[in-house]
Amino acid sequence: MMERLMMGRESRAIAVVVCRALLVLMLFCGVAGAAPQVEFATVKVEFGKVREGQVPTKPVKITNRGDTPLLVQGVRSSCPCVQVNLPADRPPLRIAPGQTETVTVEYNTKGYFGERAAVIMIETNDPKIPLASIDVTIDIVALVLTKPEKVFNWSMAPRGDEVGDDLLILAGDGSNAIELL
């Protein structure tokens, strides 16, 4: 009986030592801490000069550098003019470890002009970066500008009439006055 008791204690001690060694090995190899890790090819999207009314697009690559699947759970923009199109129909976008997906950033310039900036917020399951941001900049060139802005009603200027000296009508880039016929 004593032999059996000693054998049981030895087996338990060996099992404890083996479990501890496995735990240390898992921690050393990173298995216990496996997680997704988001990486963006760029954190700034610059559209440059674009004519008002156009809808330019730019790709943004998202890579999962982690050990488990990365989920893009949501995307928001600080401006309704900026939209992010995911390759899947709707979130979450699933990116396998070591894989890269491309999303498309779209800027609707209709009704906007001048230098503008927006921020895209991307929500992921990355424990270190659960909410990432991408800056978006654009310089929208209007076809025609009036100075002062929004004081001229185009329907009230009959063809051939003068608009006066207090209103300046410029080309969209603001460089030269234009003549309306």
Tab-separated table of N, CA and C in Angstrom:
chain	number	residue	atom	x	y	z
A	1	MET	N	0.826	-1.177	0.000
A	1	MET	CA	0.000	0.000	0.000
A	1	MET	C	0.874	1.246	0.000
A	2	MET	N	1.931	1.224	0.790
A	2	MET	CA	2.825	2.359	0.879
A	2	MET	C	3.501	2.610	-0.465
A	3	GLU	N	3.817	1.486	-1.162
A	3	GLU	CA	4.417	1.627	-2.472
A	3	GLU	C	3.489	2.337	-3.446
A	4	ARG	N	2.211	1.983	-3.407
A	4	ARG	CA	1.230	2.616	-4.277
A	4	ARG	C	1.115	4.101	-3.986
A	5	LEU	N	1.089	4.457	-2.726
A	5	LEU	CA	0.988	5.863	-2.321
A	5	LEU	C	2.200	6.643	-2.807
A	6	MET	N	3.381	6.053	-2.679
A	6	MET	CA	4.604	6.711	-3.139
A	6	MET	C	4.582	6.860	-4.662
A	7	MET	N	4.096	5.833	-5.354
A	7	MET	CA	4.018	5.876	-6.805
A	7	MET	C	3.049	6.965	-7.252
A	8	GLY	N	1.924	7.137	-6.563
A	8	GLY	CA	0.938	8.161	-6.895
A	8	GLY	C	1.518	9.559	-6.710
A	9	ARG	N	2.272	9.753	-5.648
A	9	ARG	CA	2.895	11.046	-5.396
A	9	ARG	C	3.938	11.361	-6.458
A	10	GLU	N	4.732	10.373	-6.840
A	10	GLU	CA	5.735	10.568	-7.876
A	10	GLU	C	5.080	10.922	-9.211
A	11	SER	N	3.988	10.255	-9.541
A	11	SER	CA	3.275	10.530	-10.792
A	11	SER	C	2.727	11.941	-10.804
A	12	ARG	N	2.166	12.356	-9.683
A	12	ARG	CA	1.638	13.722	-9.596
A	12	ARG	C	2.755	14.746	-9.725
A	13	ALA	N	3.876	14.497	-9.077
A	13	ALA	CA	5.008	15.423	-9.145
A	13	ALA	C	5.524	15.523	-10.579
A	14	ILE	N	5.597	14.388	-11.260
A	14	ILE	CA	6.047	14.391	-12.653
A	14	ILE	C	5.042	15.153	-13.510
A	15	ALA	N	3.751	14.932	-13.283
A	15	ALA	CA	2.714	15.623	-14.052
A	15	ALA	C	2.798	17.132	-13.829
A	16	VAL	N	3.044	17.561	-12.605
A	16	VAL	CA	3.161	18.991	-12.312
A	16	VAL	C	4.373	19.572	-13.024
A	17	VAL	N	5.499	18.886	-12.987
A	17	VAL	CA	6.707	19.356	-13.652
A	17	VAL	C	6.479	19.447	-15.166
A	18	VAL	N	5.832	18.455	-15.757
A	18	VAL	CA	5.559	18.456	-17.196
A	18	VAL	C	4.622	19.607	-17.555
A	19	CYS	N	3.570	19.829	-16.770
A	19	CYS	CA	2.628	20.931	-17.030
A	19	CYS	C	3.332	22.280	-16.954
A	20	ARG	N	4.180	22.452	-15.945
A	20	ARG	CA	4.910	23.717	-15.834
A	20	ARG	C	5.846	23.921	-17.024
A	21	ALA	N	6.510	22.855	-17.450
A	21	ALA	CA	7.412	22.955	-18.597
A	21	ALA	C	6.625	23.304	-19.864
A	22	LEU	N	5.459	22.721	-20.047
A	22	LEU	CA	4.622	23.043	-21.201
A	22	LEU	C	4.155	24.491	-21.168
A	23	LEU	N	3.791	24.973	-19.989
A	23	LEU	CA	3.351	26.361	-19.846
A	23	LEU	C	4.483	27.328	-20.183
A	24	VAL	N	5.684	27.040	-19.679
A	24	VAL	CA	6.841	27.887	-19.991
A	24	VAL	C	7.129	27.855	-21.486
A	25	LEU	N	7.037	26.680	-22.096
A	25	LEU	CA	7.266	26.549	-23.532
A	25	LEU	C	6.222	27.333	-24.325
A	26	MET	N	4.958	27.252	-23.909
A	26	MET	CA	3.900	27.994	-24.586
A	26	MET	C	4.137	29.495	-24.480
A	27	LEU	N	4.514	29.966	-23.304
A	27	LEU	CA	4.786	31.389	-23.125
A	27	LEU	C	5.995	31.821	-23.933
A	28	PHE	N	7.025	30.985	-23.954
A	28	PHE	CA	8.241	31.306	-24.693
A	28	PHE	C	7.969	31.367	-26.199
A	29	CYS	N	7.139	30.474	-26.696
A	29	CYS	CA	6.825	30.426	-28.132
A	29	CYS	C	5.718	31.393	-28.517
A	30	GLY	N	5.066	31.985	-27.538
A	30	GLY	CA	4.025	32.959	-27.841
A	30	GLY	C	2.659	32.354	-28.068
A	31	VAL	N	2.473	31.083	-27.818
A	31	VAL	CA	1.179	30.448	-28.059
A	31	VAL	C	0.134	30.978	-27.100
A	32	ALA	N	0.485	31.167	-25.844
A	32	ALA	CA	-0.488	31.633	-24.859
A	32	ALA	C	-0.895	33.075	-25.120
A	33	GLY	N	-0.040	33.852	-25.747
A	33	GLY	CA	-0.335	35.257	-26.002
A	33	GLY	C	-0.726	35.533	-27.442
A	34	ALA	N	-1.215	34.530	-28.158
A	34	ALA	CA	-1.570	34.703	-29.565
A	34	ALA	C	-2.681	35.743	-29.698
A	35	ALA	N	-2.503	36.663	-30.654
A	35	ALA	CA	-3.488	37.716	-30.880
A	35	ALA	C	-3.296	38.280	-32.279
A	36	PRO	N	-4.336	38.915	-32.815
A	36	PRO	CA	-4.160	39.600	-34.100
A	36	PRO	C	-3.339	40.870	-33.904
A	37	GLN	N	-2.699	41.321	-34.966
A	37	GLN	CA	-1.904	42.558	-34.912
A	37	GLN	C	-2.106	43.309	-36.223
A	38	VAL	N	-2.785	44.459	-36.156
A	38	VAL	CA	-3.101	45.230	-37.349
A	38	VAL	C	-1.910	46.081	-37.779
A	39	GLU	N	-1.716	46.167	-39.098
A	39	GLU	CA	-0.678	47.026	-39.660
A	39	GLU	C	-1.236	47.650	-40.941
A	40	PHE	N	-1.105	48.967	-41.055
A	40	PHE	CA	-1.569	49.684	-42.236
A	40	PHE	C	-0.380	50.057	-43.104
A	41	ALA	N	-0.529	49.925	-44.423
A	41	ALA	CA	0.540	50.323	-45.341
A	41	ALA	C	0.769	51.824	-45.261
A	42	THR	N	-0.284	52.580	-44.922
A	42	THR	CA	-0.181	54.032	-44.763
A	42	THR	C	-1.203	54.479	-43.722
A	43	VAL	N	-0.889	55.542	-43.005
A	43	VAL	CA	-1.847	56.116	-42.058
A	43	VAL	C	-2.299	57.496	-42.527
A	44	LYS	N	-1.959	57.834	-43.783
A	44	LYS	CA	-2.380	59.107	-44.362
A	44	LYS	C	-2.716	58.899	-45.833
A	45	VAL	N	-3.920	59.313	-46.214
A	45	VAL	CA	-4.354	59.247	-47.607
A	45	VAL	C	-4.420	60.673	-48.122
A	46	GLU	N	-3.614	60.968	-49.140
A	46	GLU	CA	-3.563	62.312	-49.729
A	46	GLU	C	-4.081	62.235	-51.166
A	47	PHE	N	-5.182	62.936	-51.429
A	47	PHE	CA	-5.760	62.940	-52.767
A	47	PHE	C	-5.180	64.031	-53.656
A	48	GLY	N	-4.543	65.051	-53.065
A	48	GLY	CA	-4.001	66.147	-53.865
A	48	GLY	C	-5.114	67.043	-54.390
A	49	LYS	N	-4.874	67.723	-55.537
A	49	LYS	CA	-5.880	68.607	-56.139
A	49	LYS	C	-6.869	67.796	-56.956
A	50	VAL	N	-8.161	68.038	-56.697
A	50	VAL	CA	-9.225	67.323	-57.381
A	50	VAL	C	-10.323	68.323	-57.719
A	51	ARG	N	-10.887	68.238	-58.909
A	51	ARG	CA	-11.968	69.125	-59.340
A	51	ARG	C	-13.247	68.764	-58.574
A	52	GLU	N	-13.968	69.788	-58.108
A	52	GLU	CA	-15.235	69.595	-57.394
A	52	GLU	C	-16.189	68.785	-58.269
A	53	GLY	N	-16.867	67.838	-57.652
A	53	GLY	CA	-17.807	66.976	-58.357
A	53	GLY	C	-17.244	65.599	-58.646
A	54	GLN	N	-15.919	65.458	-58.635
A	54	GLN	CA	-15.308	64.156	-58.863
A	54	GLN	C	-15.349	63.325	-57.582
A	55	VAL	N	-15.210	62.004	-57.725
A	55	VAL	CA	-15.183	61.092	-56.579
A	55	VAL	C	-13.914	60.238	-56.692
A	56	PRO	N	-12.781	60.773	-56.213
A	56	PRO	CA	-11.535	60.007	-56.298
A	56	PRO	C	-11.502	58.879	-55.264
A	57	THR	N	-10.726	57.839	-55.567
A	57	THR	CA	-10.552	56.719	-54.650
A	57	THR	C	-9.069	56.401	-54.493
A	58	LYS	N	-8.724	55.846	-53.341
A	58	LYS	CA	-7.349	55.396	-53.077
A	58	LYS	C	-7.427	54.097	-52.284
A	59	PRO	N	-6.550	53.139	-52.608
A	59	PRO	CA	-6.522	51.885	-51.839
A	59	PRO	C	-5.704	52.031	-50.559
A	60	VAL	N	-6.116	51.309	-49.526
A	60	VAL	CA	-5.362	51.235	-48.270
A	60	VAL	C	-5.242	49.755	-47.915
A	61	LYS	N	-4.009	49.280	-47.741
A	61	LYS	CA	-3.775	47.876	-47.411
A	61	LYS	C	-3.721	47.686	-45.903
A	62	ILE	N	-4.432	46.654	-45.433
A	62	ILE	CA	-4.450	46.293	-44.017
A	62	ILE	C	-3.886	44.881	-43.914
A	63	THR	N	-2.841	44.713	-43.091
A	63	THR	CA	-2.189	43.414	-42.929
A	63	THR	C	-2.344	42.938	-41.496
A	64	ASN	N	-2.516	41.634	-41.337
A	64	ASN	CA	-2.572	41.020	-40.011
A	64	ASN	C	-1.210	40.393	-39.731
A	65	ARG	N	-0.432	41.009	-38.846
A	65	ARG	CA	0.891	40.507	-38.467
A	65	ARG	C	0.821	39.591	-37.250
A	66	GLY	N	-0.390	39.304	-36.780
A	66	GLY	CA	-0.566	38.491	-35.580
A	66	GLY	C	-0.694	37.009	-35.872
A	67	ASP	N	-1.116	36.266	-34.817
A	67	ASP	CA	-1.206	34.811	-34.885
A	67	ASP	C	-2.640	34.299	-34.994
A	68	THR	N	-3.615	35.179	-34.823
A	68	THR	CA	-5.023	34.790	-34.913
A	68	THR	C	-5.723	35.737	-35.890
A	69	PRO	N	-6.906	35.375	-36.381
A	69	PRO	CA	-7.594	36.225	-37.358
A	69	PRO	C	-7.867	37.636	-36.841
A	70	LEU	N	-7.671	38.616	-37.727
A	70	LEU	CA	-7.956	40.017	-37.437
A	70	LEU	C	-9.347	40.329	-37.977
A	71	LEU	N	-10.153	40.972	-37.160
A	71	LEU	CA	-11.495	41.367	-37.578
A	71	LEU	C	-11.585	42.878	-37.634
A	72	VAL	N	-11.947	43.426	-38.793
A	72	VAL	CA	-12.255	44.851	-38.912
A	72	VAL	C	-13.745	44.932	-38.619
A	73	GLN	N	-14.070	45.409	-37.406
A	73	GLN	CA	-15.440	45.336	-36.911
A	73	GLN	C	-16.283	46.551	-37.254
A	74	GLY	N	-15.644	47.659	-37.569
A	74	GLY	CA	-16.397	48.857	-37.900
A	74	GLY	C	-15.496	49.928	-38.475
A	75	VAL	N	-16.093	50.796	-39.291
A	75	VAL	CA	-15.368	51.902	-39.903
A	75	VAL	C	-16.251	53.138	-39.814
A	76	ARG	N	-15.671	54.251	-39.326
A	76	ARG	CA	-16.399	55.523	-39.240
A	76	ARG	C	-15.532	56.623	-39.819
A	77	SER	N	-16.194	57.688	-40.279
A	77	SER	CA	-15.485	58.829	-40.831
A	77	SER	C	-15.972	60.094	-40.152
A	78	SER	N	-15.065	61.080	-40.039
A	78	SER	CA	-15.438	62.357	-39.431
A	78	SER	C	-16.249	63.220	-40.390
A	79	CYS	N	-16.334	62.824	-41.665
A	79	CYS	CA	-17.071	63.591	-42.672
A	79	CYS	C	-17.914	62.625	-43.505
A	80	PRO	N	-19.172	62.983	-43.767
A	80	PRO	CA	-19.990	62.103	-44.610
A	80	PRO	C	-19.472	62.020	-46.047
A	81	CYS	N	-18.566	62.905	-46.423
A	81	CYS	CA	-17.999	62.909	-47.772
A	81	CYS	C	-16.969	61.798	-47.970
A	82	VAL	N	-16.486	61.193	-46.880
A	82	VAL	CA	-15.474	60.139	-46.966
A	82	VAL	C	-16.119	58.801	-46.629
A	83	GLN	N	-15.891	57.819	-47.502
A	83	GLN	CA	-16.447	56.492	-47.298
A	83	GLN	C	-15.339	55.464	-47.483
A	84	VAL	N	-15.375	54.410	-46.671
A	84	VAL	CA	-14.425	53.309	-46.803
A	84	VAL	C	-15.200	52.094	-47.284
A	85	ASN	N	-14.797	51.569	-48.430
A	85	ASN	CA	-15.456	50.397	-49.009
A	85	ASN	C	-14.643	49.157	-48.678
A	86	LEU	N	-15.255	48.241	-47.936
A	86	LEU	CA	-14.606	46.991	-47.569
A	86	LEU	C	-14.794	45.976	-48.689
A	87	PRO	N	-13.841	45.029	-48.857
A	87	PRO	CA	-14.009	44.035	-49.902
A	87	PRO	C	-15.182	43.092	-49.634
A	88	ALA	N	-15.524	42.885	-48.372
A	88	ALA	CA	-16.680	42.056	-48.026
A	88	ALA	C	-17.931	42.936	-48.047
A	89	ASP	N	-19.088	42.307	-48.045
A	89	ASP	CA	-20.344	43.065	-48.099
A	89	ASP	C	-20.518	43.985	-46.907
A	90	ARG	N	-20.140	43.525	-45.729
A	90	ARG	CA	-20.300	44.332	-44.521
A	90	ARG	C	-19.325	43.842	-43.452
A	91	PRO	N	-19.067	44.687	-42.434
A	91	PRO	CA	-18.174	44.242	-41.360
A	91	PRO	C	-18.790	43.038	-40.660
A	92	PRO	N	-18.020	42.177	-40.032
A	92	PRO	CA	-16.574	42.311	-39.907
A	92	PRO	C	-15.829	41.743	-41.122
A	93	LEU	N	-14.773	42.430	-41.493
A	93	LEU	CA	-13.850	41.938	-42.506
A	93	LEU	C	-12.853	41.051	-41.777
A	94	ARG	N	-12.696	39.819	-42.218
A	94	ARG	CA	-11.811	38.855	-41.551
A	94	ARG	C	-10.518	38.733	-42.357
A	95	ILE	N	-9.372	38.959	-41.669
A	95	ILE	CA	-8.059	38.861	-42.311
A	95	ILE	C	-7.258	37.792	-41.566
A	96	ALA	N	-6.892	36.741	-42.269
A	96	ALA	CA	-6.143	35.638	-41.669
A	96	ALA	C	-4.724	36.086	-41.295
A	97	PRO	N	-4.086	35.401	-40.345
A	97	PRO	CA	-2.710	35.745	-39.972
A	97	PRO	C	-1.782	35.742	-41.188
A	98	GLY	N	-0.980	36.800	-41.318
A	98	GLY	CA	-0.036	36.929	-42.417
A	98	GLY	C	-0.649	37.409	-43.725
A	99	GLN	N	-1.957	37.607	-43.761
A	99	GLN	CA	-2.634	38.014	-44.989
A	99	GLN	C	-2.870	39.524	-45.025
A	100	THR	N	-3.111	40.045	-46.234
A	100	THR	CA	-3.376	41.468	-46.448
A	100	THR	C	-4.672	41.623	-47.229
A	101	GLU	N	-5.490	42.578	-46.842
A	101	GLU	CA	-6.707	42.929	-47.579
A	101	GLU	C	-6.600	44.404	-47.953
A	102	THR	N	-7.251	44.778	-49.031
A	102	THR	CA	-7.252	46.167	-49.479
A	102	THR	C	-8.652	46.739	-49.343
A	103	VAL	N	-8.753	47.889	-48.668
A	103	VAL	CA	-10.010	48.631	-48.601
A	103	VAL	C	-9.842	49.871	-49.473
A	104	THR	N	-10.955	50.440	-49.914
A	104	THR	CA	-10.900	51.599	-50.792
A	104	THR	C	-11.479	52.804	-50.072
A	105	VAL	N	-10.696	53.898	-50.024
A	105	VAL	CA	-11.160	55.157	-49.448
A	105	VAL	C	-11.679	56.015	-50.597
A	106	GLU	N	-12.909	56.518	-50.440
A	106	GLU	CA	-13.578	57.290	-51.486
A	106	GLU	C	-13.949	58.662	-50.922
A	107	TYR	N	-13.706	59.722	-51.708
A	107	TYR	CA	-14.030	61.088	-51.262
A	107	TYR	C	-15.015	61.710	-52.252
A	108	ASN	N	-16.230	61.990	-51.805
A	108	ASN	CA	-17.237	62.636	-52.640
A	108	ASN	C	-17.072	64.146	-52.511
A	109	THR	N	-16.581	64.809	-53.543
A	109	THR	CA	-16.247	66.231	-53.471
A	109	THR	C	-17.429	67.149	-53.776
A	110	LYS	N	-18.566	66.598	-54.160
A	110	LYS	CA	-19.707	67.434	-54.564
A	110	LYS	C	-20.126	68.365	-53.424
A	111	GLY	N	-20.129	69.658	-53.734
A	111	GLY	CA	-20.547	70.658	-52.758
A	111	GLY	C	-19.444	71.152	-51.833
A	112	TYR	N	-18.228	70.680	-52.009
A	112	TYR	CA	-17.103	71.089	-51.169
A	112	TYR	C	-16.041	71.750	-52.041
A	113	PHE	N	-15.253	72.649	-51.442
A	113	PHE	CA	-14.093	73.185	-52.138
A	113	PHE	C	-13.063	73.650	-51.123
A	114	GLY	N	-11.828	73.782	-51.612
A	114	GLY	CA	-10.729	74.203	-50.746
A	114	GLY	C	-10.016	73.021	-50.121
A	115	GLU	N	-9.040	73.337	-49.282
A	115	GLU	CA	-8.290	72.291	-48.589
A	115	GLU	C	-9.147	71.735	-47.468
A	116	ARG	N	-9.267	70.417	-47.429
A	116	ARG	CA	-10.117	69.766	-46.440
A	116	ARG	C	-9.370	68.581	-45.841
A	117	ALA	N	-9.785	68.218	-44.635
A	117	ALA	CA	-9.193	67.064	-43.953
A	117	ALA	C	-10.291	66.286	-43.247
A	118	ALA	N	-10.101	64.993	-43.139
A	118	ALA	CA	-11.035	64.117	-42.439
A	118	ALA	C	-10.228	63.020	-41.761
A	119	VAL	N	-10.879	62.307	-40.854
A	119	VAL	CA	-10.236	61.197	-40.154
A	119	VAL	C	-11.135	59.972	-40.274
A	120	ILE	N	-10.527	58.849	-40.622
A	120	ILE	CA	-11.230	57.571	-40.664
A	120	ILE	C	-10.821	56.794	-39.415
A	121	MET	N	-11.800	56.253	-38.689
A	121	MET	CA	-11.531	55.434	-37.509
A	121	MET	C	-11.888	53.993	-37.849
A	122	ILE	N	-10.932	53.076	-37.644
A	122	ILE	CA	-11.131	51.668	-37.959
A	122	ILE	C	-11.053	50.859	-36.668
A	123	GLU	N	-12.146	50.169	-36.364
A	123	GLU	CA	-12.249	49.376	-35.139
A	123	GLU	C	-11.885	47.924	-35.449
A	124	THR	N	-10.903	47.376	-34.677
A	124	THR	CA	-10.452	45.998	-34.887
A	124	THR	C	-10.442	45.233	-33.571
A	125	ASN	N	-10.156	43.935	-33.661
A	125	ASN	CA	-10.014	43.119	-32.453
A	125	ASN	C	-8.555	43.004	-32.012
A	126	ASP	N	-7.678	43.863	-32.531
A	126	ASP	CA	-6.280	43.902	-32.094
A	126	ASP	C	-6.263	44.445	-30.666
A	127	PRO	N	-5.776	43.673	-29.692
A	127	PRO	CA	-5.808	44.143	-28.309
A	127	PRO	C	-4.931	45.372	-28.042
A	128	LYS	N	-3.884	45.568	-28.860
A	128	LYS	CA	-3.006	46.726	-28.662
A	128	LYS	C	-3.509	47.970	-29.388
A	129	ILE	N	-4.174	47.787	-30.540
A	129	ILE	CA	-4.695	48.928	-31.311
A	129	ILE	C	-6.159	48.622	-31.690
A	130	PRO	N	-7.068	48.715	-30.718
A	130	PRO	CA	-8.463	48.403	-31.036
A	130	PRO	C	-9.142	49.465	-31.913
A	131	LEU	N	-8.617	50.690	-31.887
A	131	LEU	CA	-9.180	51.762	-32.694
A	131	LEU	C	-8.029	52.506	-33.371
A	132	ALA	N	-7.903	52.323	-34.683
A	132	ALA	CA	-6.826	52.947	-35.452
A	132	ALA	C	-7.396	54.088	-36.282
A	133	SER	N	-6.555	55.078	-36.599
A	133	SER	CA	-7.030	56.206	-37.399
A	133	SER	C	-6.171	56.397	-38.643
A	134	ILE	N	-6.831	56.880	-39.700
A	134	ILE	CA	-6.161	57.224	-40.952
A	134	ILE	C	-6.586	58.637	-41.301
A	135	ASP	N	-5.614	59.521	-41.540
A	135	ASP	CA	-5.892	60.912	-41.923
A	135	ASP	C	-6.107	60.989	-43.425
A	136	VAL	N	-7.096	61.797	-43.834
A	136	VAL	CA	-7.418	61.987	-45.245
A	136	VAL	C	-7.334	63.482	-45.550
A	137	THR	N	-6.587	63.847	-46.609
A	137	THR	CA	-6.511	65.254	-47.017
A	137	THR	C	-6.812	65.359	-48.506
A	138	ILE	N	-7.351	66.530	-48.886
A	138	ILE	CA	-7.702	66.775	-50.279
A	138	ILE	C	-7.759	68.276	-50.494
A	139	ASP	N	-7.470	68.707	-51.709
A	139	ASP	CA	-7.615	70.113	-52.103
A	139	ASP	C	-8.611	70.133	-53.262
A	140	ILE	N	-9.839	70.554	-52.965
A	140	ILE	CA	-10.916	70.522	-53.952
A	140	ILE	C	-10.980	71.854	-54.676
A	141	VAL	N	-10.856	71.794	-56.000
A	141	VAL	CA	-10.865	72.983	-56.837
A	141	VAL	C	-12.269	73.127	-57.428
A	142	ALA	N	-12.924	74.246	-57.121
A	142	ALA	CA	-14.258	74.503	-57.651
A	142	ALA	C	-14.149	74.987	-59.089
A	143	LEU	N	-15.188	74.753	-59.867
A	143	LEU	CA	-15.210	75.226	-61.245
A	143	LEU	C	-15.279	76.741	-61.276
A	144	VAL	N	-16.142	77.308	-60.423
A	144	VAL	CA	-16.294	78.771	-60.332
A	144	VAL	C	-16.427	79.141	-58.861
A	145	LEU	N	-15.731	80.211	-58.459
A	145	LEU	CA	-15.847	80.736	-57.103
A	145	LEU	C	-16.397	82.150	-57.155
A	146	THR	N	-17.163	82.527	-56.152
A	146	THR	CA	-17.591	83.920	-56.014
A	146	THR	C	-17.064	84.434	-54.688
A	147	LYS	N	-16.660	85.695	-54.672
A	147	LYS	CA	-16.196	86.323	-53.431
A	147	LYS	C	-16.982	87.609	-53.250
A	148	PRO	N	-17.640	87.830	-52.184
A	148	PRO	CA	-17.803	86.914	-51.052
A	148	PRO	C	-18.630	85.686	-51.435
A	149	GLU	N	-18.435	84.605	-50.680
A	149	GLU	CA	-19.107	83.344	-50.960
A	149	GLU	C	-20.609	83.447	-50.696
A	150	LYS	N	-21.377	82.708	-51.440
A	150	LYS	CA	-22.799	82.468	-51.215
A	150	LYS	C	-23.653	83.728	-51.102
A	151	VAL	N	-23.291	84.797	-51.795
A	151	VAL	CA	-24.116	86.007	-51.756
A	151	VAL	C	-24.740	86.288	-53.123
A	152	PHE	N	-24.473	85.440	-54.067
A	152	PHE	CA	-24.932	85.698	-55.431
A	152	PHE	C	-25.941	84.647	-55.838
A	153	ASN	N	-27.107	85.087	-56.285
A	153	ASN	CA	-28.136	84.195	-56.779
A	153	ASN	C	-28.041	84.185	-58.297
A	154	TRP	N	-27.561	83.079	-58.867
A	154	TRP	CA	-27.306	83.000	-60.304
A	154	TRP	C	-28.576	83.242	-61.125
A	155	SER	N	-29.731	82.926	-60.607
A	155	SER	CA	-30.962	83.088	-61.383
A	155	SER	C	-31.394	84.544	-61.483
A	156	MET	N	-30.770	85.431	-60.701
A	156	MET	CA	-31.173	86.838	-60.706
A	156	MET	C	-30.255	87.705	-61.560
A	157	ALA	N	-29.372	87.128	-62.356
A	157	ALA	CA	-28.488	87.905	-63.235
A	157	ALA	C	-28.848	87.581	-64.672
A	158	PRO	N	-29.724	88.393	-65.274
A	158	PRO	CA	-30.094	88.130	-66.673
A	158	PRO	C	-28.884	88.241	-67.590
A	159	ARG	N	-28.901	87.481	-68.653
A	159	ARG	CA	-27.807	87.453	-69.612
A	159	ARG	C	-27.525	88.867	-70.127
A	160	GLY	N	-26.243	89.245	-70.086
A	160	GLY	CA	-25.834	90.552	-70.589
A	160	GLY	C	-25.815	91.638	-69.532
A	161	ASP	N	-26.435	91.441	-68.360
A	161	ASP	CA	-26.427	92.449	-67.305
A	161	ASP	C	-25.105	92.417	-66.539
A	162	GLU	N	-24.756	93.559	-65.960
A	162	GLU	CA	-23.565	93.619	-65.116
A	162	GLU	C	-23.929	93.148	-63.721
A	163	VAL	N	-22.959	92.497	-63.057
A	163	VAL	CA	-23.215	92.010	-61.707
A	163	VAL	C	-22.697	92.968	-60.649
A	164	GLY	N	-21.972	93.997	-61.036
A	164	GLY	CA	-21.494	94.995	-60.085
A	164	GLY	C	-20.053	94.788	-59.700
A	165	ASP	N	-19.526	95.803	-59.012
A	165	ASP	CA	-18.123	95.785	-58.616
A	165	ASP	C	-17.882	95.057	-57.297
A	166	ASP	N	-18.936	94.839	-56.511
A	166	ASP	CA	-18.732	94.248	-55.191
A	166	ASP	C	-18.739	92.720	-55.218
A	167	LEU	N	-18.931	92.122	-56.384
A	167	LEU	CA	-18.904	90.667	-56.512
A	167	LEU	C	-17.780	90.293	-57.477
A	168	LEU	N	-16.934	89.375	-57.051
A	168	LEU	CA	-15.825	88.923	-57.873
A	168	LEU	C	-16.074	87.468	-58.230
A	169	ILE	N	-16.061	87.146	-59.497
A	169	ILE	CA	-16.241	85.775	-59.957
A	169	ILE	C	-14.909	85.309	-60.511
A	170	LEU	N	-14.409	84.202	-59.954
A	170	LEU	CA	-13.072	83.707	-60.287
A	170	LEU	C	-13.133	82.301	-60.845
A	171	ALA	N	-12.071	81.938	-61.555
A	171	ALA	CA	-11.899	80.537	-61.940
A	171	ALA	C	-11.767	79.727	-60.662
A	172	GLY	N	-12.042	78.425	-60.743
A	172	GLY	CA	-12.081	77.576	-59.558
A	172	GLY	C	-10.836	77.570	-58.709
A	173	ASP	N	-9.676	77.842	-59.295
A	173	ASP	CA	-8.454	77.856	-58.496
A	173	ASP	C	-8.176	79.227	-57.889
A	174	GLY	N	-9.056	80.222	-58.148
A	174	GLY	CA	-8.919	81.553	-57.564
A	174	GLY	C	-7.883	82.420	-58.233
A	175	SER	N	-7.336	81.971	-59.364
A	175	SER	CA	-6.227	82.697	-59.958
A	175	SER	C	-6.659	83.867	-60.849
A	176	ASN	N	-7.697	83.722	-61.637
A	176	ASN	CA	-8.059	84.768	-62.611
A	176	ASN	C	-9.559	85.010	-62.579
A	177	ALA	N	-9.921	86.288	-62.822
A	177	ALA	CA	-11.323	86.628	-62.972
A	177	ALA	C	-11.811	86.043	-64.284
A	178	ILE	N	-13.093	85.674	-64.344
A	178	ILE	CA	-13.680	85.162	-65.587
A	178	ILE	C	-14.845	86.052	-65.990
A	179	GLU	N	-15.205	86.021	-67.239
A	179	GLU	CA	-16.304	86.834	-67.740
A	179	GLU	C	-17.485	85.915	-68.025
A	180	LEU	N	-18.644	86.280	-67.519
A	180	LEU	CA	-19.858	85.534	-67.800
A	180	LEU	C	-20.571	86.168	-68.968
A	181	LEU	N	-20.957	85.406	-69.928
A	181	LEU	CA	-21.654	85.934	-71.099
A	181	LEU	C	-23.126	85.614	-71.027
